[in-house]
Amino acid sequence: MADNAPQARPYAKAAFELAREQQAVDQWSTMLAEGARVVLDERVAHLLADPTRTSGDQAEILIELLGETLDERGREFIRVLARQQRLAALPAISELFEAERAEFERVAVVEVISAFELSQTQQDSLARALKKRLDREITMTTSVDRTLLGGVIIRSGDTVIDGSARGRLARLKRDLNA
């Protein structure tokens, strides 16, 4: 997303505001996610990158592929993106839309990477602590990375909390070398 984020941000904000006005945030979330998925397909990306196709052609190809997923506002959004040559930014737009949604709904999407699988009790305890610290509802995913040696790494947006043994050892090494 990093490459397209600056171009995608205003479109994501506009889409989110429109979705809120329409009381159709779930529908827009689905439309954008599906649009992002389709645009990332190599065959579609090749069609959209074809310089012989007009922006109108590109929009209609994508609209046809998305079919019933799009309502009239969604189709018009795709046309605007095509005219502005921003169809390739759809994955970033979708991601930023979801970030806007999470902020609005006061939900923090948290990724927890641990050295060992966390029990449900540990996950619940961690979710309660994060809810208190972040003052938001928590949506948490977990994964295991045995190279951490111990502890956890917690990511939420731009925030990273590295409580892993590997991270502590790296900080200790950095401090000793300073």
PDB file of N, CA, C and O in Angstrom, residues 71-106:
ATOM      1  N   ASP A  71     -23.128  -1.102  -6.402  1.00  0.00           N
ATOM      2  CA  ASP A  71     -24.373  -0.391  -6.636  1.00  0.00           C
ATOM      3  C   ASP A  71     -24.051   0.783  -7.572  1.00  0.00           C
ATOM      4  O   ASP A  71     -22.909   0.908  -8.050  1.00  0.00           O
ATOM      5  N   GLU A  72     -25.002   1.647  -7.842  1.00  0.00           N
ATOM      6  CA  GLU A  72     -24.767   2.746  -8.789  1.00  0.00           C
ATOM      7  C   GLU A  72     -23.661   3.685  -8.298  1.00  0.00           C
ATOM      8  O   GLU A  72     -22.822   4.120  -9.079  1.00  0.00           O
ATOM      9  N   ARG A  73     -23.643   3.985  -7.004  1.00  0.00           N
ATOM     10  CA  ARG A  73     -22.578   4.858  -6.465  1.00  0.00           C
ATOM     11  C   ARG A  73     -21.209   4.177  -6.576  1.00  0.00           C
ATOM     12  O   ARG A  73     -20.214   4.833  -6.849  1.00  0.00           O
ATOM     13  N   GLY A  74     -21.172   2.893  -6.370  1.00  0.00           N
ATOM     14  CA  GLY A  74     -19.927   2.137  -6.509  1.00  0.00           C
ATOM     15  C   GLY A  74     -19.420   2.160  -7.941  1.00  0.00           C
ATOM     16  O   GLY A  74     -18.224   2.321  -8.188  1.00  0.00           O
ATOM     17  N   ARG A  75     -20.350   2.013  -8.898  1.00  0.00           N
ATOM     18  CA  ARG A  75     -19.955   2.074 -10.313  1.00  0.00           C
ATOM     19  C   ARG A  75     -19.413   3.463 -10.659  1.00  0.00           C
ATOM     20  O   ARG A  75     -18.410   3.594 -11.356  1.00  0.00           O
ATOM     21  N   GLU A  76     -20.061   4.489 -10.134  1.00  0.00           N
ATOM     22  CA  GLU A  76     -19.584   5.856 -10.402  1.00  0.00           C
ATOM     23  C   GLU A  76     -18.219   6.089  -9.754  1.00  0.00           C
ATOM     24  O   GLU A  76     -17.357   6.752 -10.339  1.00  0.00           O
ATOM     25  N   PHE A  77     -18.008   5.529  -8.579  1.00  0.00           N
ATOM     26  CA  PHE A  77     -16.712   5.642  -7.902  1.00  0.00           C
ATOM     27  C   PHE A  77     -15.616   5.014  -8.762  1.00  0.00           C
ATOM     28  O   PHE A  77     -14.536   5.594  -8.933  1.00  0.00           O
ATOM     29  N   ILE A  78     -15.894   3.851  -9.327  1.00  0.00           N
ATOM     30  CA  ILE A  78     -14.934   3.179 -10.209  1.00  0.00           C
ATOM     31  C   ILE A  78     -14.644   4.056 -11.433  1.00  0.00           C
ATOM     32  O   ILE A  78     -13.485   4.194 -11.851  1.00  0.00           O
ATOM     33  N   ARG A  79     -15.664   4.671 -11.985  1.00  0.00           N
ATOM     34  CA  ARG A  79     -15.461   5.555 -13.148  1.00  0.00           C
ATOM     35  C   ARG A  79     -14.582   6.747 -12.789  1.00  0.00           C
ATOM     36  O   ARG A  79     -13.708   7.149 -13.569  1.00  0.00           O
ATOM     37  N   VAL A  80     -14.799   7.327 -11.611  1.00  0.00           N
ATOM     38  CA  VAL A  80     -13.976   8.456 -11.163  1.00  0.00           C
ATOM     39  C   VAL A  80     -12.525   8.003 -11.009  1.00  0.00           C
ATOM     40  O   VAL A  80     -11.604   8.687 -11.474  1.00  0.00           O
ATOM     41  N   LEU A  81     -12.323   6.859 -10.367  1.00  0.00           N
ATOM     42  CA  LEU A  81     -10.955   6.351 -10.211  1.00  0.00           C
ATOM     43  C   LEU A  81     -10.296   6.129 -11.566  1.00  0.00           C
ATOM     44  O   LEU A  81      -9.114   6.440 -11.741  1.00  0.00           O
ATOM     45  N   ALA A  82     -11.043   5.598 -12.520  1.00  0.00           N
ATOM     46  CA  ALA A  82     -10.487   5.353 -13.857  1.00  0.00           C
ATOM     47  C   ALA A  82     -10.112   6.670 -14.531  1.00  0.00           C
ATOM     48  O   ALA A  82      -9.022   6.784 -15.109  1.00  0.00           O
ATOM     49  N   ARG A  83     -11.011   7.661 -14.462  1.00  0.00           N
ATOM     50  CA  ARG A  83     -10.711   8.968 -15.087  1.00  0.00           C
ATOM     51  C   ARG A  83      -9.462   9.600 -14.482  1.00  0.00           C
ATOM     52  O   ARG A  83      -8.697  10.267 -15.168  1.00  0.00           O
ATOM     53  N   GLN A  84      -9.257   9.380 -13.179  1.00  0.00           N
ATOM     54  CA  GLN A  84      -8.099   9.956 -12.490  1.00  0.00           C
ATOM     55  C   GLN A  84      -6.885   9.027 -12.517  1.00  0.00           C
ATOM     56  O   GLN A  84      -5.875   9.310 -11.864  1.00  0.00           O
ATOM     57  N   GLN A  85      -7.007   7.917 -13.253  1.00  0.00           N
ATOM     58  CA  GLN A  85      -5.935   6.920 -13.369  1.00  0.00           C
ATOM     59  C   GLN A  85      -5.502   6.405 -11.986  1.00  0.00           C
ATOM     60  O   GLN A  85      -4.316   6.314 -11.677  1.00  0.00           O
ATOM     61  N   ARG A  86      -6.493   6.028 -11.181  1.00  0.00           N
ATOM     62  CA  ARG A  86      -6.242   5.557  -9.824  1.00  0.00           C
ATOM     63  C   ARG A  86      -6.802   4.152  -9.556  1.00  0.00           C
ATOM     64  O   ARG A  86      -6.897   3.741  -8.412  1.00  0.00           O
ATOM     65  N   LEU A  87      -7.150   3.417 -10.594  1.00  0.00           N
ATOM     66  CA  LEU A  87      -7.690   2.070 -10.371  1.00  0.00           C
ATOM     67  C   LEU A  87      -6.688   1.168  -9.653  1.00  0.00           C
ATOM     68  O   LEU A  87      -7.070   0.349  -8.820  1.00  0.00           O
ATOM     69  N   ALA A  88      -5.418   1.334  -9.954  1.00  0.00           N
ATOM     70  CA  ALA A  88      -4.395   0.511  -9.307  1.00  0.00           C
ATOM     71  C   ALA A  88      -4.286   0.808  -7.814  1.00  0.00           C
ATOM     72  O   ALA A  88      -3.737   0.010  -7.056  1.00  0.00           O
ATOM     73  N   ALA A  89      -4.844   1.936  -7.381  1.00  0.00           N
ATOM     74  CA  ALA A  89      -4.804   2.308  -5.968  1.00  0.00           C
ATOM     75  C   ALA A  89      -5.956   1.685  -5.174  1.00  0.00           C
ATOM     76  O   ALA A  89      -6.034   1.882  -3.961  1.00  0.00           O
ATOM     77  N   LEU A  90      -6.828   0.921  -5.830  1.00  0.00           N
ATOM     78  CA  LEU A  90      -7.977   0.343  -5.130  1.00  0.00           C
ATOM     79  C   LEU A  90      -7.595  -0.476  -3.894  1.00  0.00           C
ATOM     80  O   LEU A  90      -8.264  -0.358  -2.857  1.00  0.00           O
ATOM     81  N   PRO A  91      -6.548  -1.305  -3.936  1.00  0.00           N
ATOM     82  CA  PRO A  91      -6.179  -2.026  -2.705  1.00  0.00           C
ATOM     83  C   PRO A  91      -5.834  -1.076  -1.551  1.00  0.00           C
ATOM     84  O   PRO A  91      -6.256  -1.296  -0.417  1.00  0.00           O
ATOM     85  N   ALA A  92      -5.105  -0.022  -1.850  1.00  0.00           N
ATOM     86  CA  ALA A  92      -4.758   0.953  -0.809  1.00  0.00           C
ATOM     87  C   ALA A  92      -6.000   1.715  -0.354  1.00  0.00           C
ATOM     88  O   ALA A  92      -6.165   1.993   0.840  1.00  0.00           O
ATOM     89  N   ILE A  93      -6.886   2.038  -1.278  1.00  0.00           N
ATOM     90  CA  ILE A  93      -8.128   2.729  -0.921  1.00  0.00           C
ATOM     91  C   ILE A  93      -8.949   1.850   0.022  1.00  0.00           C
ATOM     92  O   ILE A  93      -9.468   2.329   1.039  1.00  0.00           O
ATOM     93  N   SER A  94      -9.049   0.575  -0.301  1.00  0.00           N
ATOM     94  CA  SER A  94      -9.796  -0.349   0.547  1.00  0.00           C
ATOM     95  C   SER A  94      -9.179  -0.435   1.941  1.00  0.00           C
ATOM     96  O   SER A  94      -9.889  -0.385   2.957  1.00  0.00           O
ATOM     97  N   GLU A  95      -7.872  -0.544   2.007  1.00  0.00           N
ATOM     98  CA  GLU A  95      -7.181  -0.634   3.292  1.00  0.00           C
ATOM     99  C   GLU A  95      -7.376   0.636   4.118  1.00  0.00           C
ATOM    100  O   GLU A  95      -7.658   0.579   5.321  1.00  0.00           O
ATOM    101  N   LEU A  96      -7.253   1.792   3.476  1.00  0.00           N
ATOM    102  CA  LEU A  96      -7.432   3.060   4.186  1.00  0.00           C
ATOM    103  C   LEU A  96      -8.889   3.278   4.591  1.00  0.00           C
ATOM    104  O   LEU A  96      -9.170   3.867   5.635  1.00  0.00           O
ATOM    105  N   PHE A  97      -9.823   2.814   3.773  1.00  0.00           N
ATOM    106  CA  PHE A  97     -11.242   2.868   4.117  1.00  0.00           C
ATOM    107  C   PHE A  97     -11.481   2.094   5.412  1.00  0.00           C
ATOM    108  O   PHE A  97     -12.166   2.568   6.321  1.00  0.00           O
ATOM    109  N   GLU A  98     -10.891   0.899   5.499  1.00  0.00           N
ATOM    110  CA  GLU A  98     -11.057   0.078   6.701  1.00  0.00           C
ATOM    111  C   GLU A  98     -10.423   0.751   7.918  1.00  0.00           C
ATOM    112  O   GLU A  98     -10.942   0.639   9.030  1.00  0.00           O
ATOM    113  N   ALA A  99      -9.327   1.467   7.713  1.00  0.00           N
ATOM    114  CA  ALA A  99      -8.706   2.203   8.814  1.00  0.00           C
ATOM    115  C   ALA A  99      -9.622   3.335   9.274  1.00  0.00           C
ATOM    116  O   ALA A  99      -9.786   3.566  10.483  1.00  0.00           O
ATOM    117  N   GLU A 100     -10.230   4.037   8.322  1.00  0.00           N
ATOM    118  CA  GLU A 100     -11.205   5.092   8.655  1.00  0.00           C
ATOM    119  C   GLU A 100     -12.371   4.497   9.427  1.00  0.00           C
ATOM    120  O   GLU A 100     -12.837   5.062  10.415  1.00  0.00           O
ATOM    121  N   ARG A 101     -12.835   3.351   8.967  1.00  0.00           N
ATOM    122  CA  ARG A 101     -13.963   2.687   9.615  1.00  0.00           C
ATOM    123  C   ARG A 101     -13.607   2.296  11.049  1.00  0.00           C
ATOM    124  O   ARG A 101     -14.384   2.515  11.977  1.00  0.00           O
ATOM    125  N   ALA A 102     -12.436   1.704  11.221  1.00  0.00           N
ATOM    126  CA  ALA A 102     -12.010   1.285  12.558  1.00  0.00           C
ATOM    127  C   ALA A 102     -11.897   2.488  13.490  1.00  0.00           C
ATOM    128  O   ALA A 102     -12.301   2.424  14.656  1.00  0.00           O
ATOM    129  N   GLU A 103     -11.370   3.577  12.975  1.00  0.00           N
ATOM    130  CA  GLU A 103     -11.242   4.796  13.781  1.00  0.00           C
ATOM    131  C   GLU A 103     -12.626   5.314  14.172  1.00  0.00           C
ATOM    132  O   GLU A 103     -12.869   5.651  15.328  1.00  0.00           O
ATOM    133  N   PHE A 104     -13.537   5.347  13.230  1.00  0.00           N
ATOM    134  CA  PHE A 104     -14.889   5.830  13.480  1.00  0.00           C
ATOM    135  C   PHE A 104     -15.612   4.938  14.489  1.00  0.00           C
ATOM    136  O   PHE A 104     -16.303   5.420  15.380  1.00  0.00           O
ATOM    137  N   GLU A 105     -15.446   3.633  14.343  1.00  0.00           N
ATOM    138  CA  GLU A 105     -16.119   2.677  15.218  1.00  0.00           C
ATOM    139  C   GLU A 105     -15.350   2.430  16.510  1.00  0.00           C
ATOM    140  O   GLU A 105     -15.786   1.643  17.342  1.00  0.00           O
ATOM    141  N   ARG A 106     -14.204   3.108  16.661  1.00  0.00           N
ATOM    142  CA  ARG A 106     -13.348   2.980  17.839  1.00  0.00           C
ATOM    143  C   ARG A 106     -12.946   1.528  18.067  1.00  0.00           C
ATOM    144  O   ARG A 106     -13.072   0.988  19.167  1.00  0.00           O
TER     145      ARG A 106
END
